[in-house]
PDB file of C-alpha atoms in Angstrom:
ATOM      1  CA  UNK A   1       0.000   0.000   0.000  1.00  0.00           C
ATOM      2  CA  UNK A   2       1.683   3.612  -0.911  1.00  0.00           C
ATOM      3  CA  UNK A   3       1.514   6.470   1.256  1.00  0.00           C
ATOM      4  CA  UNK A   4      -0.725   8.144  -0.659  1.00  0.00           C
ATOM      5  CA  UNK A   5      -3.311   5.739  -0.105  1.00  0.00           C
ATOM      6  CA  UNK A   6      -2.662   5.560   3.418  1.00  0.00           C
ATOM      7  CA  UNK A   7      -3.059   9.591   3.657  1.00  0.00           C
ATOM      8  CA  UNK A   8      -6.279   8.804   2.102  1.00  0.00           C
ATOM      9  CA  UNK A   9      -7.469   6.421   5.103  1.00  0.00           C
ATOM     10  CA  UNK A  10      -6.608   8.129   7.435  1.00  0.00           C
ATOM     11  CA  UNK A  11      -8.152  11.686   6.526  1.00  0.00           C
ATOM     12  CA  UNK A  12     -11.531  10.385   6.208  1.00  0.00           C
ATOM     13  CA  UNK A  13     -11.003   8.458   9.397  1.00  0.00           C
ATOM     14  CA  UNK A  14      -9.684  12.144  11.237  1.00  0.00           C
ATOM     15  CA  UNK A  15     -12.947  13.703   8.914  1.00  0.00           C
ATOM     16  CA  UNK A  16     -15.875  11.564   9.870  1.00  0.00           C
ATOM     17  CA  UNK A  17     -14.317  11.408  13.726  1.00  0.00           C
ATOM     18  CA  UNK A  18     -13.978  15.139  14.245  1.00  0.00           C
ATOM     19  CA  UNK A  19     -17.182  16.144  12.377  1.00  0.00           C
ATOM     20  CA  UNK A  20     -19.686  13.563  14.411  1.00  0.00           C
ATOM     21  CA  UNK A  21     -17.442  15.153  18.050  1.00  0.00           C
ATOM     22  CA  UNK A  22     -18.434  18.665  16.894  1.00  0.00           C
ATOM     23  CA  UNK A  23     -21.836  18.022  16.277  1.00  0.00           C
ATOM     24  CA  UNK A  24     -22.217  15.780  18.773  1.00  0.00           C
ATOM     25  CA  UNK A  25     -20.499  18.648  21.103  1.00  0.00           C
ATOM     26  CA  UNK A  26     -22.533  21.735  19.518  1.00  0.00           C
ATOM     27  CA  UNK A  27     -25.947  19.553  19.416  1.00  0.00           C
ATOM     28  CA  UNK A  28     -26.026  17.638  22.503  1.00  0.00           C
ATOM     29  CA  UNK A  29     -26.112  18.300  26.462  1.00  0.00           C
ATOM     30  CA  UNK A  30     -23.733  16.294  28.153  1.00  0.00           C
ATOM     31  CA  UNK A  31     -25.340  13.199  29.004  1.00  0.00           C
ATOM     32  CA  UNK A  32     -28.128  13.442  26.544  1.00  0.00           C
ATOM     33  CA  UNK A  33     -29.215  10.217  24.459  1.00  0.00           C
ATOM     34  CA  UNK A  34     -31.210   9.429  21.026  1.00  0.00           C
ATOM     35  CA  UNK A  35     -32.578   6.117  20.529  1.00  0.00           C
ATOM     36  CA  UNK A  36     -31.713   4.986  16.973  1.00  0.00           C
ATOM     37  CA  UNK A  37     -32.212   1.271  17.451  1.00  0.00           C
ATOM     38  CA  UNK A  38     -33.015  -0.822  20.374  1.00  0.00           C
ATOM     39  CA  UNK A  39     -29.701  -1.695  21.205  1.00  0.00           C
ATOM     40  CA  UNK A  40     -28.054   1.430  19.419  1.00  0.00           C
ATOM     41  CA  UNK A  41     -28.046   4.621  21.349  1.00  0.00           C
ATOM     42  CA  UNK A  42     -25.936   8.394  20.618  1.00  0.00           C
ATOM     43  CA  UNK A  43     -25.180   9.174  24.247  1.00  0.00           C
ATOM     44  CA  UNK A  44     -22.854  12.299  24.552  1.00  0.00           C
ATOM     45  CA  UNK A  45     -20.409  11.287  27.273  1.00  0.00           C
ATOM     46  CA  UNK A  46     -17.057  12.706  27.723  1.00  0.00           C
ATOM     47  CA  UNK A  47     -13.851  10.988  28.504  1.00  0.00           C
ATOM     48  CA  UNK A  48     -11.134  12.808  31.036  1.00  0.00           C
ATOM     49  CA  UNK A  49      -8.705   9.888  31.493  1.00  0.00           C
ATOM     50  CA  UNK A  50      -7.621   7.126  29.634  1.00  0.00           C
ATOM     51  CA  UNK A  51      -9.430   3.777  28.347  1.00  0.00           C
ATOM     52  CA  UNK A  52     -12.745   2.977  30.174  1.00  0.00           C
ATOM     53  CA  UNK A  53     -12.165   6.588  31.878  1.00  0.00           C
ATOM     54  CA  UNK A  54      -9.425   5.695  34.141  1.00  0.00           C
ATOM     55  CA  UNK A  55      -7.690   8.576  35.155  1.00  0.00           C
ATOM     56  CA  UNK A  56      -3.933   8.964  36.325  1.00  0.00           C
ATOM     57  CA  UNK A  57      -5.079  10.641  39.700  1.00  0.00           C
ATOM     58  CA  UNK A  58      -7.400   8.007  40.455  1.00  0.00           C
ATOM     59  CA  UNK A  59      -3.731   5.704  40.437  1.00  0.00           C
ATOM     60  CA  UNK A  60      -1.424   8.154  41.852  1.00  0.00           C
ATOM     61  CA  UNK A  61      -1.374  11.011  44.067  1.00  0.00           C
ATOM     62  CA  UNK A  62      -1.941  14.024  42.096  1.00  0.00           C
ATOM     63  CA  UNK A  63      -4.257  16.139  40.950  1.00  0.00           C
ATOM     64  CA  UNK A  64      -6.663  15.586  38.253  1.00  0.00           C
ATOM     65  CA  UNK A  65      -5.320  18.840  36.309  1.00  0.00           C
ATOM     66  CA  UNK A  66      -1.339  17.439  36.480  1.00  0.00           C
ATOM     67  CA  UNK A  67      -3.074  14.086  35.555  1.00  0.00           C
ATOM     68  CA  UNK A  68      -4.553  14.602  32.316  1.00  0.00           C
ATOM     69  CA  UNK A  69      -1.754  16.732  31.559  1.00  0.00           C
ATOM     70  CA  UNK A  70       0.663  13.947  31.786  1.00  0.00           C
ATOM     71  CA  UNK A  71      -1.718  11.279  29.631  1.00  0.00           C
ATOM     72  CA  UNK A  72      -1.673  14.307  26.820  1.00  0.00           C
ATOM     73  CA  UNK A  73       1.944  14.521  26.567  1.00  0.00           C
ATOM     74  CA  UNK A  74       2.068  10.276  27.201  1.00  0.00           C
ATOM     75  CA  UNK A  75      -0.452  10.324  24.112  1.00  0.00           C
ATOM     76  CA  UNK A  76       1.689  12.606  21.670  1.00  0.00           C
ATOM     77  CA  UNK A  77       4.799  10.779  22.529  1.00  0.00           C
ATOM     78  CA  UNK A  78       2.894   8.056  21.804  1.00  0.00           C
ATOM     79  CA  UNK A  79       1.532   9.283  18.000  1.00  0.00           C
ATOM     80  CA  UNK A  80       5.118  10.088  16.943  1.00  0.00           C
ATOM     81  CA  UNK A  81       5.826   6.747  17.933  1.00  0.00           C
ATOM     82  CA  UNK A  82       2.966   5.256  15.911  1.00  0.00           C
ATOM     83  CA  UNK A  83       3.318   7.471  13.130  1.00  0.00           C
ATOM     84  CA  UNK A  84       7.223   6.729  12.577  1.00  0.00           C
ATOM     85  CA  UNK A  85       5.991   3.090  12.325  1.00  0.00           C
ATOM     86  CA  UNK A  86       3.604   3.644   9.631  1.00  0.00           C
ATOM     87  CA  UNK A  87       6.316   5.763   8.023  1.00  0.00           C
ATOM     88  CA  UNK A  88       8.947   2.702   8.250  1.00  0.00           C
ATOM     89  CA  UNK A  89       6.521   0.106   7.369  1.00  0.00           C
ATOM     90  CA  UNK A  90       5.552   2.143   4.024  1.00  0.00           C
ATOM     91  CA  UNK A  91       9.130   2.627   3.655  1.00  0.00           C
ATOM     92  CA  UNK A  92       9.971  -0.939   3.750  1.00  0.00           C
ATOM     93  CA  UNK A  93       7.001  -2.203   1.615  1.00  0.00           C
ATOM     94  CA  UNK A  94       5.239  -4.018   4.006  1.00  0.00           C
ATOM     95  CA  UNK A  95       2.272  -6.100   3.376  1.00  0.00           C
ATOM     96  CA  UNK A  96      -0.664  -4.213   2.873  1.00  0.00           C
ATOM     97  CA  UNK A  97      -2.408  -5.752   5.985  1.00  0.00           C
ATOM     98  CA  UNK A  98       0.390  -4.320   8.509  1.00  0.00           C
ATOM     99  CA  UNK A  99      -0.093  -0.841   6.555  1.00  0.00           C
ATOM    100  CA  UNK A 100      -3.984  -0.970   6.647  1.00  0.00           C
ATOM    101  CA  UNK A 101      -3.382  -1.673  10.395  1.00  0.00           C
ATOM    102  CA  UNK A 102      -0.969   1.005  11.479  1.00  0.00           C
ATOM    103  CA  UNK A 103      -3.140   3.550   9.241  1.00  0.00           C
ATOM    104  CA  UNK A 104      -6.119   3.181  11.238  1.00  0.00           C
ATOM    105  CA  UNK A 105      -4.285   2.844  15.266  1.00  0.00           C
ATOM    106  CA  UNK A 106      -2.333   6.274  13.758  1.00  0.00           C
ATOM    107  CA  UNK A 107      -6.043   7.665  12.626  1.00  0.00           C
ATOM    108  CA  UNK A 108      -7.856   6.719  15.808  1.00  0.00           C
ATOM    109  CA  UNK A 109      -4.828   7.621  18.307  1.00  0.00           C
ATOM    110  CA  UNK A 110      -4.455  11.219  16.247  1.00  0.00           C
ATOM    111  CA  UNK A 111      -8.104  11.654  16.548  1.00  0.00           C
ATOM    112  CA  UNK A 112      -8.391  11.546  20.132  1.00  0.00           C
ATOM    113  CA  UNK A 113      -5.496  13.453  20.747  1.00  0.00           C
ATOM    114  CA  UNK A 114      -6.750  16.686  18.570  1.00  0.00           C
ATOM    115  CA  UNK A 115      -9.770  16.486  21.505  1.00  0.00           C
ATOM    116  CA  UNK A 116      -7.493  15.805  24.274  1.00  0.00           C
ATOM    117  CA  UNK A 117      -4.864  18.932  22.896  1.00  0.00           C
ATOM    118  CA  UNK A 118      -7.653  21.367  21.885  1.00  0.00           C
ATOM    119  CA  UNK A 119     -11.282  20.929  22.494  1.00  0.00           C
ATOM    120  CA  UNK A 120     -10.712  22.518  25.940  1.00  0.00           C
ATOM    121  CA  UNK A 121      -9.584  25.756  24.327  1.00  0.00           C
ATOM    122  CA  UNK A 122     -12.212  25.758  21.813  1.00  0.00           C
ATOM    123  CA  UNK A 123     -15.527  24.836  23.280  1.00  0.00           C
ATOM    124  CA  UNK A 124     -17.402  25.884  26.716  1.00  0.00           C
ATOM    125  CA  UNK A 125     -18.821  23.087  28.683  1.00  0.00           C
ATOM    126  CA  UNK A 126     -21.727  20.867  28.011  1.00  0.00           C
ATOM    127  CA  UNK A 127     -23.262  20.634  31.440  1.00  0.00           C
ATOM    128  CA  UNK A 128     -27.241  21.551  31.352  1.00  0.00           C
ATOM    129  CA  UNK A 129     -26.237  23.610  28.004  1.00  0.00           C
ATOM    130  CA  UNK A 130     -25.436  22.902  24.387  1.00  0.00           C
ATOM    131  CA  UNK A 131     -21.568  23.928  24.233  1.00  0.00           C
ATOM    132  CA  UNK A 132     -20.666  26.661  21.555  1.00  0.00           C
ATOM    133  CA  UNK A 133     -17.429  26.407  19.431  1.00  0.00           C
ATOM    134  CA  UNK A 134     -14.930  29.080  20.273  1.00  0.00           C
ATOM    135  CA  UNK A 135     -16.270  30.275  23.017  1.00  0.00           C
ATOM    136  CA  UNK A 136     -15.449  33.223  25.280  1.00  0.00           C
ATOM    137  CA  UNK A 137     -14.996  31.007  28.284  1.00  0.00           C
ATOM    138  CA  UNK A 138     -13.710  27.798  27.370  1.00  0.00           C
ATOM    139  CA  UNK A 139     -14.053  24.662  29.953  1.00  0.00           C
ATOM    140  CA  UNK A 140     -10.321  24.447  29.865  1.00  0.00           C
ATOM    141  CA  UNK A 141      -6.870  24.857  28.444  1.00  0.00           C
ATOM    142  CA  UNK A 142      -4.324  23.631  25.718  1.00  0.00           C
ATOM    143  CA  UNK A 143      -3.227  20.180  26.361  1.00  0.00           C
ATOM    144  CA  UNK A 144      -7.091  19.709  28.913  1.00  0.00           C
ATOM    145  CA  UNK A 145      -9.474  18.831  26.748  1.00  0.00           C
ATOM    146  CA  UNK A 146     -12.062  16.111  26.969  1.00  0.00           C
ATOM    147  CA  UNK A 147     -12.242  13.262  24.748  1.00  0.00           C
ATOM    148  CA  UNK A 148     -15.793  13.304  23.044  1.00  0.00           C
ATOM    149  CA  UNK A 149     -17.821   9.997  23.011  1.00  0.00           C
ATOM    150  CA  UNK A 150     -20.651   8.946  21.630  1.00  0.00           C
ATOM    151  CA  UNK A 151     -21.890   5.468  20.047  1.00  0.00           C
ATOM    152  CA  UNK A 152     -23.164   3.176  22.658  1.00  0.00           C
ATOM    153  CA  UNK A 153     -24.538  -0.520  21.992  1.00  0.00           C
ATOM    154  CA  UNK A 154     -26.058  -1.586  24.793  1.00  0.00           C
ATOM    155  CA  UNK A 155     -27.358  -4.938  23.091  1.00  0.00           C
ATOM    156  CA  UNK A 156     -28.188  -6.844  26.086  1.00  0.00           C
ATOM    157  CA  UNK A 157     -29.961  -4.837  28.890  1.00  0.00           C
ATOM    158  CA  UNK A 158     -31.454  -7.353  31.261  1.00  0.00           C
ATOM    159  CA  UNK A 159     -31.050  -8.414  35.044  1.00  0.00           C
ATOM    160  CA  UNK A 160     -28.845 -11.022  36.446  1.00  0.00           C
ATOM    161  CA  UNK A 161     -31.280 -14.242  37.334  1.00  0.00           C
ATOM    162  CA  UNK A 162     -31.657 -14.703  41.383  1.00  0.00           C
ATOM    163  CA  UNK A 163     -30.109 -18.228  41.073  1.00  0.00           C
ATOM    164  CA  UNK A 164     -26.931 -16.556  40.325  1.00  0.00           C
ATOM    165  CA  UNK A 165     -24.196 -16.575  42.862  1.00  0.00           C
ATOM    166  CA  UNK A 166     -23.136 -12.780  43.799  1.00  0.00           C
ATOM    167  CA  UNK A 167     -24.760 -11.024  41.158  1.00  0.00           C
ATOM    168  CA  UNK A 168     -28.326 -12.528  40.858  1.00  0.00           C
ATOM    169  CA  UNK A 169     -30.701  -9.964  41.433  1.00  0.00           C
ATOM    170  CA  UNK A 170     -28.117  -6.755  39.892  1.00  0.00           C
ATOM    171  CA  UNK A 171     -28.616  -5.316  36.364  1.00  0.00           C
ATOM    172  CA  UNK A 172     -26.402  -6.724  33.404  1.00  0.00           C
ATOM    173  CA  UNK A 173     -26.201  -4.471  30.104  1.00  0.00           C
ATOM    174  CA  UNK A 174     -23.859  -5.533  27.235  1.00  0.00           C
ATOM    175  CA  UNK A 175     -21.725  -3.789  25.587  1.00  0.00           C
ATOM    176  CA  UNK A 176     -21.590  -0.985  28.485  1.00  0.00           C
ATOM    177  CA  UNK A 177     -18.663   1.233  26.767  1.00  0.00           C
ATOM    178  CA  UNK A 178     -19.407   4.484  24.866  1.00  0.00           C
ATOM    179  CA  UNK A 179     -16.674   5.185  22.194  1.00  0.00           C
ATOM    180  CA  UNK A 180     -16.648   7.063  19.628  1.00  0.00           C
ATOM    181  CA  UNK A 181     -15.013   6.786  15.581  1.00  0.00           C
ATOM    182  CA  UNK A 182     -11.898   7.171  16.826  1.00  0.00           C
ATOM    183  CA  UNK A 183     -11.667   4.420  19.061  1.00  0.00           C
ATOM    184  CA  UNK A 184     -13.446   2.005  16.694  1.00  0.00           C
ATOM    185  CA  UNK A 185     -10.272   2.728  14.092  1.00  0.00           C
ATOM    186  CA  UNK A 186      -7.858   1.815  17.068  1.00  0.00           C
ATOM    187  CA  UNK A 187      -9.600  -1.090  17.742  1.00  0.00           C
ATOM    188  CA  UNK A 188     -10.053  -2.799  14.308  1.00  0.00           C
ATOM    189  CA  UNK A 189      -6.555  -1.903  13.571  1.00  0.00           C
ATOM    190  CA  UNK A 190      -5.507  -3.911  17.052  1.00  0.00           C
ATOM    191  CA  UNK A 191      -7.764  -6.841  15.746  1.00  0.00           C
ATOM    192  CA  UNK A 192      -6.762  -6.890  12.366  1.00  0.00           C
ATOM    193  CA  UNK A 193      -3.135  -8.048  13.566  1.00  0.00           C
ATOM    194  CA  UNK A 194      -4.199 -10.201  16.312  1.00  0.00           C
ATOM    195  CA  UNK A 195      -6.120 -12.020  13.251  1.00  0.00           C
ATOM    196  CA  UNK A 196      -4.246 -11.720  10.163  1.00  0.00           C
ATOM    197  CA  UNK A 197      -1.102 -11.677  12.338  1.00  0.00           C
ATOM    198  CA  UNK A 198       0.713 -13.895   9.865  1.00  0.00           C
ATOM    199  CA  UNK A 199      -0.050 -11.643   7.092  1.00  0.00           C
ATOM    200  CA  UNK A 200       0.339  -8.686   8.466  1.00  0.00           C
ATOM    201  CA  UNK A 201       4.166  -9.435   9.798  1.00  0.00           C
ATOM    202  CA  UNK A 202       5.018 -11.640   6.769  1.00  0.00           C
ATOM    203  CA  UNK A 203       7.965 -11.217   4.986  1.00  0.00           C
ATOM    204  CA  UNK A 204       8.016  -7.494   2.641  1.00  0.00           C
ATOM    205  CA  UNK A 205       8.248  -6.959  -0.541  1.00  0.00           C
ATOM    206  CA  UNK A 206      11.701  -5.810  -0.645  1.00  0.00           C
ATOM    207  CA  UNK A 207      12.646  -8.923   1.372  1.00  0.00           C
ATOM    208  CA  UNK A 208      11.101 -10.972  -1.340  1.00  0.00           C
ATOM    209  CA  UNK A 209      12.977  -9.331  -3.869  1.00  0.00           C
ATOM    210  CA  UNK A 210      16.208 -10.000  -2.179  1.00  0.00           C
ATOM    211  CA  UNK A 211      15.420 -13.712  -1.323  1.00  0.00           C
ATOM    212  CA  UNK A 212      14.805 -14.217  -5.046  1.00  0.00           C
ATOM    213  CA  UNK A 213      17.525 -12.471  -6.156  1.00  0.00           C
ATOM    214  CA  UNK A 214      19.773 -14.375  -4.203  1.00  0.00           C
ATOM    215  CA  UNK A 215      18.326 -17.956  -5.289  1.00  0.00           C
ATOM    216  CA  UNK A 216      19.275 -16.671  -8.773  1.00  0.00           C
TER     217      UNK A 216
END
């Protein structure tokens, strides 16, 4: 796969993700919901910390500020990491797979981090009010924004039968996370090379060359 073609994934990946967080953001109190199925639901949520919301200060002693300052800078280190593997996987002809991979974990990791970097500047807050884009009073700062979320499948929403040791009697909903575009690109770039590990981290195309080469 060329570089151009992995440009191409992942601006529509950053496009679709940042356009459905702004409207979400500009359309939606925080905590609001609209049924689109049963077991399909837009919920505006937002995310302060890390995967499934944990935060840094709920691990260590410090402050929620210094906290999601620190998973920020964590997350750009983080991007320059994944994007110089996209770069040296492209570079090195590797098989389409591993590219198609890396393309979307560097288009879902970037697209989180543009909320976590600027949304705090750019928008007010959503509590009990539809937030405004470049607003006079911002919720926050550069580098203290709040991860939008949205898309929530809760396809089993039942209670736990009485029979059941610990839990019978308590509510049981599945799937329970709210995510949003960008974490769906991270996550079917993760499962593509836990499935197609073999052809993902096969041998490249320049490696082939060589090994035939040498044979002749």
């Amino acid at each position: 796969m060329s570089l151009k073609k992995s440009l191409v994934i992942i601006i529509a990946i950053l496009a679709i993700d940042q356009i459905s967080k702004v409207y979400i953001k500009t359309n939606f109190v925080l905590g609001e919901s609209v049924d689109v199925f049963s077991w399909f639901k837009i919920l505006f949520i937002e995310n302060e910390g890390a995967a499934w919301g944990t935060k840094l200060s709920d691990l260590l002693p410090i402050s929620d500020e210094v906290g999601k300052l620190i998973l920020t800078i964590f997350r750009l280190f983080a991007i320059v990491g994944i994007g110089y593997w996209l770069f040296d996987t492209i570079k090195k002809n590797s098989s389409k797979t591993l590219i198609l991979a890396v393309s979307l974990i560097f288009a879902g990791a970037l697209g989180n981090i543009l909320d976590s970097v600027f949304y705090g500047m750019i928008f007010n807050d959503s509590y009990s009010q539809v937030a405004t884009a470049f607003s006079s009073e911002p919720y926050g700062s550069l580098f203290h924004g709040k991860v939008v979320d949205m898309l929530y499948f809760p396809m089993i929403d039942s209670v736990w039968p009485d029979w059941v040791p610990m839990v019978g009697g308590n509510n049981f909903r599945f799937f329970e996370p709210v995510f949003n575009i960008a974490d769906t690109a991270i996550s079917t770039g993760v499962g593509i090379l836990i499935v197609f590990n073999k052809s993902a981290f096969g041998e490249s195309l320049e490696e082939v060359k060589t090994d035939k080469s040498d044979q002749e």
